[in-house]
Amino acid sequence: MENSREAVHVHPRRQGSLQSQANPDTPRSRPIVLVTALTAARCLSHAPAHTGGAPSPDGELLPGRAPPAAASRRGRRLPGGARAVATGGVEEFLAAVRSERASRLEPLVRDAGALLLRGFPARRAADFDRAVDAFGYEELPYVGGAAPRTNVVGRVFTANESPPDQKIPFHHEMAQVPTFPSKLFFFCEVEPKCGGETPIVLSHYVYKRMKEKFPEFVEKLEKDGLIYTRVLGEGDDPSSPIGRGWQSTFLTKDKAVAEERAAKLGMKLEWSDDGVKTIMGPIPAVKRDESRGRKIWFNSMVAAYTGWKDARNEPVKAVTFGDGSPLPADVIAECGRILEEECAAVPWQHGDILLIDNWAVLHSRRSFEPPRRILASLCK
């Protein structure tokens, strides 16, 4: 059968678009693998390994534009001996994911940090729900997270529903609580009219650069950790990027149950007449990824310090060192610049499925012009 799939390794650029890389074995060239389906196929490709070669003639992958069809005719292959996924229909796609996930797809995610599936026949929320199931990861209940979300179907929720003109800063998903997802999926149900990319960045690069530039700051961070503080109303506030109310945060309307669930997270609650203050920490801001043998910048420091702002919250008070002392504004600003310099932005197309290893990659959201509807699913 025709080999009609392509894998492209991409690396960060200051402008944040995706660009193919001539040497995929260079460490900095591997924050994401893009697997595209360019034409229909009935079987899996058994192509041998391919680890080099020149980038595609068209170079960058820009919004609304797929890799050139000529690439498939030249027989470009997946790296590391990986086989592409069949694309005949939804059932074939799901069957291929099940058969290839352990031997082929998961190694790609482990190697790169993120995997983008583009052009496959998952087009609806229900298709996405089944695709997540096909990967075999156990669902993680969304307890303790800050983003307002709505359940769509099965284990699928909307991504952060904050207003489109608001940028969501870089963060590891649920880094402010001890129970966080190891993997998260995003799905593009409605392609953005303009903007709305999801930038991603390798966490160990951020740690390395911060350690080199601010060794004393990082030493204190590793010693003391961080405290995250957030004030929640009773119900959700869709105008805020952190507008999840306490009832949906703890999945209950009973304050006693909320107290119990908060205690399991190590979170303190201070109730008021119209809401509750949550205090989480000290909690580590740098973790060691044992599976890869490296330290990672596992926190939501920049997101909290610059983005946890609404009628109830002041960002500067949202995150402090674990001893309660304030974070230096200049260091936070420089960290934000490093994140932007190291990132690659994923421009969404309808049907895209993005799998992120939360141990490897921070992500964010750029502002956009509606419509845009991205769905999400969290996995243990």
XYZ file of C-alpha atoms in Angstrom:
380
model
C 0.000 0.000 0.000
C 1.022 3.608 -0.522
C 3.069 5.188 2.257
C 1.175 8.432 2.753
C 2.305 9.701 6.134
C 5.034 12.061 7.259
C 6.815 12.909 10.486
C 8.536 16.261 10.933
C 10.735 17.190 13.886
C 10.487 20.842 14.804
C 12.486 23.156 16.987
C 11.803 26.491 18.695
C 12.185 29.806 16.940
C 11.866 33.260 18.441
C 8.793 33.851 16.288
C 7.333 30.646 17.686
C 6.221 28.946 14.466
C 6.949 25.327 13.646
C 9.913 24.674 11.389
C 11.313 21.396 10.104
C 14.875 20.612 11.149
C 17.676 19.114 9.083
C 19.259 17.178 11.949
C 16.584 15.555 14.125
C 19.231 13.976 16.352
C 20.297 17.378 17.707
C 18.721 17.630 21.208
C 17.297 21.116 20.697
C 15.419 19.982 17.589
C 13.025 17.635 19.364
C 10.309 19.407 21.395
C 7.545 17.910 19.254
C 6.907 15.352 16.552
C 4.280 16.121 13.931
C 2.650 13.080 12.350
C 0.430 13.966 9.416
C -1.908 11.993 7.221
C -1.855 13.405 3.713
C -3.917 10.853 1.790
C -6.151 7.926 2.706
C -4.419 4.593 3.338
C -5.598 1.108 4.210
C -2.631 -0.302 6.099
C 0.302 0.632 8.287
C 3.645 1.534 6.771
C 6.564 -0.698 7.753
C 9.199 1.816 6.728
C 12.718 1.418 8.148
C 14.294 4.023 10.367
C 15.148 7.443 8.995
C 17.056 9.848 11.192
C 18.421 12.506 8.912
C 17.922 14.288 5.649
C 17.092 17.786 4.556
C 14.000 19.693 5.649
C 11.026 19.845 3.340
C 11.236 22.418 0.523
C 8.411 24.453 2.021
C 10.215 24.766 5.352
C 7.801 26.131 7.925
C 4.447 24.724 8.932
C 2.165 27.723 9.164
C -1.485 28.076 10.243
C -3.922 26.666 7.723
C -1.249 24.948 5.709
C -0.347 21.254 5.679
C 3.052 19.787 4.812
C 3.512 19.416 1.045
C 1.955 16.352 -0.571
C 5.193 15.874 -2.486
C 6.826 14.800 0.742
C 4.673 11.677 0.908
C 5.415 10.836 -2.696
C 9.112 10.923 -1.841
C 8.419 8.417 0.927
C 9.609 10.376 3.957
C 9.554 8.093 6.984
C 8.984 8.253 10.686
C 12.123 8.524 12.840
C 13.408 5.647 14.912
C 11.695 3.018 12.783
C 8.225 4.188 13.819
C 5.290 3.365 11.614
C 2.590 5.848 10.755
C -1.030 5.319 11.711
C -3.605 4.129 9.218
C -6.049 6.796 8.086
C -8.865 5.035 6.256
C -11.598 5.887 8.790
C -12.234 6.430 12.481
C -12.365 2.717 13.326
C -9.150 2.004 11.431
C -7.497 4.990 13.092
C -8.501 3.844 16.582
C -7.396 0.267 15.890
C -4.034 1.513 14.665
C -3.541 3.681 17.756
C -4.250 0.686 19.987
C -1.806 -1.531 18.122
C 0.951 1.070 17.790
C 0.731 3.037 21.027
C 3.219 1.056 23.121
C 5.793 0.175 20.486
C 5.689 3.293 18.313
C 3.659 6.263 19.512
C 4.656 6.370 23.176
C 8.392 6.247 22.349
C 7.870 9.254 20.076
C 6.195 11.166 22.907
C 8.916 10.174 25.346
C 11.627 11.220 22.888
C 10.103 14.533 21.803
C 7.839 15.602 24.683
C 4.766 16.091 22.500
C 3.069 14.439 19.542
C 0.760 16.207 17.095
C -1.546 14.014 14.997
C -2.841 15.937 11.994
C -5.119 14.962 9.131
C -6.552 11.844 10.729
C -10.313 11.140 10.725
C -11.128 12.257 14.292
C -13.414 15.225 13.593
C -15.845 15.401 16.523
C -15.652 15.450 20.316
C -16.894 11.855 20.449
C -14.091 10.785 18.089
C -11.571 12.523 20.320
C -12.990 10.819 23.413
C -12.534 7.431 21.766
C -9.040 8.349 20.591
C -7.977 9.207 24.145
C -9.383 5.874 25.314
C -7.450 4.118 22.553
C -4.181 5.367 24.019
C -5.030 3.475 27.194
C -4.218 6.108 29.811
C -6.352 6.235 32.953
C -8.454 9.375 33.371
C -7.442 11.943 36.001
C -10.349 13.745 37.707
C -9.949 17.519 37.428
C -9.767 18.299 41.157
C -7.781 21.331 42.292
C -7.252 22.971 38.907
C -7.902 26.676 38.348
C -9.266 26.841 34.800
C -13.014 26.970 34.144
C -13.989 23.932 32.043
C -17.177 22.257 30.847
C -17.637 18.516 30.398
C -18.455 17.783 26.748
C -18.580 14.005 26.468
C -17.061 11.125 28.415
C -13.631 12.155 29.652
C -13.474 15.221 27.385
C -13.750 18.802 28.665
C -13.357 22.214 27.136
C -9.897 23.712 27.467
C -9.572 26.904 29.516
C -12.665 28.979 28.697
C -11.158 32.362 29.528
C -11.891 35.247 27.110
C -10.160 35.092 23.710
C -8.282 38.367 24.147
C -6.446 36.957 27.175
C -3.157 35.134 26.810
C -2.654 32.146 29.100
C 0.993 32.096 30.280
C 3.235 29.024 30.307
C 2.630 26.371 32.933
C 2.794 22.673 33.606
C -0.767 21.415 33.926
C -1.872 21.505 37.581
C 1.691 22.092 38.806
C 0.229 23.949 41.795
C -1.195 20.732 43.298
C 0.534 17.426 44.142
C -1.787 15.312 41.980
C -1.301 16.328 38.359
C -1.679 14.617 34.976
C 1.271 12.809 33.459
C -0.254 13.228 30.002
C -2.774 15.650 28.534
C -4.534 15.687 25.209
C -5.865 18.652 23.243
C -8.203 18.459 20.253
C -9.169 21.139 17.753
C -12.929 20.932 17.252
C -13.219 24.431 15.748
C -10.182 25.928 14.047
C -9.387 29.498 15.152
C -10.068 32.293 12.717
C -6.822 33.976 13.717
C -4.227 33.285 16.414
C -4.983 30.917 19.262
C -1.818 28.849 18.910
C -0.682 26.609 21.752
C 3.026 27.295 22.374
C 4.997 24.517 24.053
C 8.488 24.475 25.541
C 10.780 21.783 26.913
C 10.931 22.134 30.677
C 14.516 20.972 31.194
C 15.806 23.684 28.846
C 14.025 26.315 30.910
C 15.546 24.909 34.097
C 19.018 24.876 32.552
C 18.814 28.477 31.345
C 17.379 29.755 34.625
C 20.055 27.886 36.584
C 22.777 29.452 34.443
C 21.387 32.995 34.685
C 19.964 33.057 38.223
C 21.787 30.377 40.260
C 20.937 31.871 43.662
C 17.267 32.260 42.758
C 17.048 28.665 41.535
C 18.906 27.410 44.611
C 16.355 29.115 46.879
C 13.523 27.853 44.697
C 14.755 24.268 44.989
C 15.227 24.671 48.735
C 11.968 26.433 49.643
C 9.541 25.625 46.836
C 6.509 27.807 46.150
C 3.230 28.722 47.818
C 0.237 29.310 45.538
C -2.694 31.356 46.846
C -5.999 31.793 45.044
C -9.387 33.200 46.072
C -12.384 31.320 44.666
C -16.013 32.277 44.435
C -18.803 29.770 44.820
C -19.560 29.440 41.107
C -17.398 29.651 38.002
C -16.414 33.016 36.537
C -16.016 32.584 32.749
C -14.465 36.043 32.439
C -11.377 34.892 34.363
C -8.615 32.475 33.280
C -8.589 31.226 36.896
C -12.332 31.598 37.407
C -13.165 28.091 38.538
C -15.348 28.297 41.634
C -14.824 26.152 44.686
C -17.810 23.921 43.929
C -16.395 22.801 40.582
C -12.808 22.854 41.876
C -13.644 20.255 44.506
C -16.565 18.653 42.619
C -19.016 19.214 45.468
C -21.447 21.742 46.932
C -20.693 20.571 50.468
C -18.064 22.641 52.289
C -17.157 19.694 54.511
C -16.451 17.522 51.472
C -14.456 20.377 49.942
C -12.390 20.576 53.136
C -11.755 16.837 52.998
C -10.675 16.896 49.353
C -8.497 19.950 49.892
C -6.796 18.234 52.819
C -5.946 15.256 50.617
C -4.160 17.680 48.299
C -2.344 19.312 51.203
C -4.312 22.506 50.599
C -5.536 24.864 53.316
C -8.904 26.621 53.005
C -9.917 29.928 54.586
C -13.642 30.549 54.139
C -15.264 33.957 53.733
C -18.858 35.067 53.235
C -18.669 34.884 49.446
C -15.902 32.393 48.742
C -12.734 30.753 49.966
C -8.995 31.378 49.900
C -6.954 28.325 48.921
C -3.346 28.064 50.088
C -1.219 25.371 48.486
C 2.322 24.691 49.555
C 5.130 24.872 50.013
C 5.238 22.662 46.938
C 8.280 21.844 44.769
C 8.896 24.170 41.829
C 11.667 22.012 40.374
C 11.204 18.285 39.999
C 13.403 15.482 38.776
C 12.086 13.559 35.805
C 13.375 10.144 36.829
C 12.451 8.499 33.537
C 14.745 10.860 31.624
C 17.255 11.575 34.393
C 16.973 15.371 34.371
C 15.573 18.274 36.374
C 12.534 20.130 35.047
C 11.006 23.569 35.613
C 7.793 22.075 36.995
C 5.753 25.039 38.166
C 3.162 27.654 37.254
C 5.249 30.537 38.571
C 5.062 32.805 35.526
C 1.405 31.937 34.939
C 0.431 32.758 38.524
C 2.605 35.874 38.853
C 1.480 37.407 35.560
C -1.875 35.805 34.820
C -3.749 34.985 38.024
C -5.622 38.255 37.939
C -9.333 38.839 38.308
C -11.771 40.613 40.628
C -10.685 38.409 43.548
C -6.969 37.897 42.920
C -3.779 39.945 42.604
C -1.050 38.102 40.652
C 1.882 39.299 42.784
C 0.228 37.739 45.838
C -0.739 34.564 43.988
C 2.684 32.932 44.249
C 5.593 33.387 46.682
C 8.636 31.473 47.803
C 7.841 28.664 50.212
C 8.998 30.803 53.143
C 6.461 33.481 52.189
C 8.956 35.966 50.746
C 8.044 37.629 47.437
C 9.421 36.583 44.082
C 11.615 39.165 42.306
C 9.724 40.752 39.429
C 12.802 41.054 37.208
C 13.540 37.330 37.458
C 9.939 36.439 36.627
C 10.069 38.750 33.616
C 13.295 37.167 32.374
C 11.850 33.691 32.875
C 8.919 34.724 30.702
C 11.342 35.849 27.996
C 13.220 32.549 28.151
C 9.978 30.622 27.798
C 9.067 32.614 24.701
C 12.526 32.217 23.182
C 12.553 28.452 23.642
C 8.979 27.731 22.598
C 7.427 26.398 19.418
C 3.794 27.357 18.786
C 1.300 24.814 17.475
C -1.068 26.424 14.931
C -4.369 24.569 15.160
C -6.202 22.860 12.316
C -9.564 21.142 12.601
C -9.133 17.572 13.822
C -5.649 18.041 15.291
C -4.865 15.907 18.346
C -1.951 17.085 20.481
C -0.569 14.720 23.120
C 1.676 16.413 25.694
C 3.923 14.707 28.220
C 3.327 16.901 31.260
C 6.657 15.771 32.732
C 8.516 17.208 29.743
C 6.633 20.205 28.363
C 5.065 23.459 29.552
C 2.270 24.916 27.437
C 0.380 28.182 27.051
C -2.302 29.791 24.867
C -2.093 32.816 22.635
C -4.987 35.220 22.233
C -7.243 34.634 19.260
C -10.085 35.866 17.127
C -13.135 33.607 17.501
C -14.351 31.111 16.700
C -12.021 28.623 18.387
C -12.914 25.514 20.356
C -10.186 23.338 21.815
C -11.096 20.320 23.928
C -8.928 18.617 26.526
C -8.539 15.393 28.452
C -6.284 14.748 31.458
C -4.626 11.403 32.173
C -2.914 9.911 35.212
